Amino acid sequence: MRGTDFVSELLFLLPLFDPPVPDLKVE
């Protein structure tokens, strides 16, 4: 059940990344 923790961490760290990620733009 670490997948949910991983996603939560990603969502929490995403705002810290100012440069946009091309992978996210494709989706």
Tab-separated table of N, CA and C in Angstrom:
chain	number	residue	atom	x	y	z
A	1	MET	N	0.847	-1.196	0.000
A	1	MET	CA	0.000	0.000	0.000
A	1	MET	C	0.891	1.258	0.000
A	2	ARG	N	2.123	1.115	-0.475
A	2	ARG	CA	2.990	2.278	-0.486
A	2	ARG	C	2.708	3.132	-1.723
A	3	GLY	N	1.954	2.565	-2.663
A	3	GLY	CA	1.640	3.322	-3.890
A	3	GLY	C	0.917	4.621	-3.552
A	4	THR	N	-0.068	4.541	-2.647
A	4	THR	CA	-0.819	5.760	-2.295
A	4	THR	C	0.118	6.775	-1.650
A	5	ASP	N	1.000	6.291	-0.800
A	5	ASP	CA	1.944	7.201	-0.126
A	5	ASP	C	2.835	7.875	-1.173
A	6	PHE	N	3.255	7.076	-2.163
A	6	PHE	CA	4.142	7.603	-3.209
A	6	PHE	C	3.422	8.693	-4.010
A	7	VAL	N	2.165	8.423	-4.366
A	7	VAL	CA	1.386	9.412	-5.136
A	7	VAL	C	1.186	10.678	-4.309
A	8	SER	N	0.867	10.497	-3.047
A	8	SER	CA	0.650	11.670	-2.173
A	8	SER	C	1.929	12.505	-2.111
A	9	GLU	N	3.055	11.824	-2.024
A	9	GLU	CA	4.332	12.555	-1.949
A	9	GLU	C	4.582	13.293	-3.260
A	10	LEU	N	4.260	12.631	-4.384
A	10	LEU	CA	4.470	13.266	-5.692
A	10	LEU	C	3.612	14.525	-5.800
A	11	LEU	N	2.344	14.408	-5.397
A	11	LEU	CA	1.437	15.562	-5.483
A	11	LEU	C	1.941	16.685	-4.584
A	12	PHE	N	2.568	16.307	-3.477
A	12	PHE	CA	3.061	17.316	-2.531
A	12	PHE	C	4.343	17.975	-3.051
A	13	LEU	N	5.154	17.183	-3.778
A	13	LEU	CA	6.417	17.729	-4.295
A	13	LEU	C	6.241	18.413	-5.648
A	14	LEU	N	5.175	18.055	-6.365
A	14	LEU	CA	4.964	18.641	-7.701
A	14	LEU	C	5.035	20.160	-7.673
A	15	PRO	N	4.326	20.833	-6.769
A	15	PRO	CA	4.354	22.303	-6.727
A	15	PRO	C	5.766	22.849	-6.497
A	16	LEU	N	6.647	22.040	-5.939
A	16	LEU	CA	8.008	22.525	-5.662
A	16	LEU	C	8.806	22.633	-6.964
A	17	PHE	N	8.371	21.857	-7.974
A	17	PHE	CA	9.091	21.877	-9.255
A	17	PHE	C	8.539	22.988	-10.128
A	18	ASP	N	9.275	24.084	-10.218
A	18	ASP	CA	8.795	25.212	-11.035
A	18	ASP	C	8.799	24.870	-12.523
A	19	PRO	N	9.893	24.336	-13.051
A	19	PRO	CA	9.939	24.005	-14.487
A	19	PRO	C	8.889	22.955	-14.822
A	20	PRO	N	8.052	23.203	-15.822
A	20	PRO	CA	7.010	22.246	-16.221
A	20	PRO	C	7.622	20.974	-16.782
A	21	VAL	N	6.998	19.850	-16.504
A	21	VAL	CA	7.511	18.566	-16.998
A	21	VAL	C	6.791	18.195	-18.297
A	22	PRO	N	7.525	17.986	-19.377
A	22	PRO	CA	6.925	17.635	-20.682
A	22	PRO	C	6.000	16.424	-20.558
A	23	ASP	N	6.386	15.455	-19.743
A	23	ASP	CA	5.569	14.241	-19.591
A	23	ASP	C	4.170	14.604	-19.096
A	24	LEU	N	4.089	15.573	-18.193
A	24	LEU	CA	2.782	15.962	-17.652
A	24	LEU	C	1.977	16.714	-18.716
A	25	LYS	N	2.671	17.460	-19.571
A	25	LYS	CA	1.956	18.242	-20.601
A	25	LYS	C	1.325	17.295	-21.617
A	26	VAL	N	1.971	16.159	-21.866
A	26	VAL	CA	1.447	15.206	-22.865
A	26	VAL	C	0.112	14.656	-22.396
A	27	GLU	N	-0.024	14.428	-21.083
A	27	GLU	CA	-1.254	13.818	-20.570
A	27	GLU	C	-2.426	14.757	-20.675
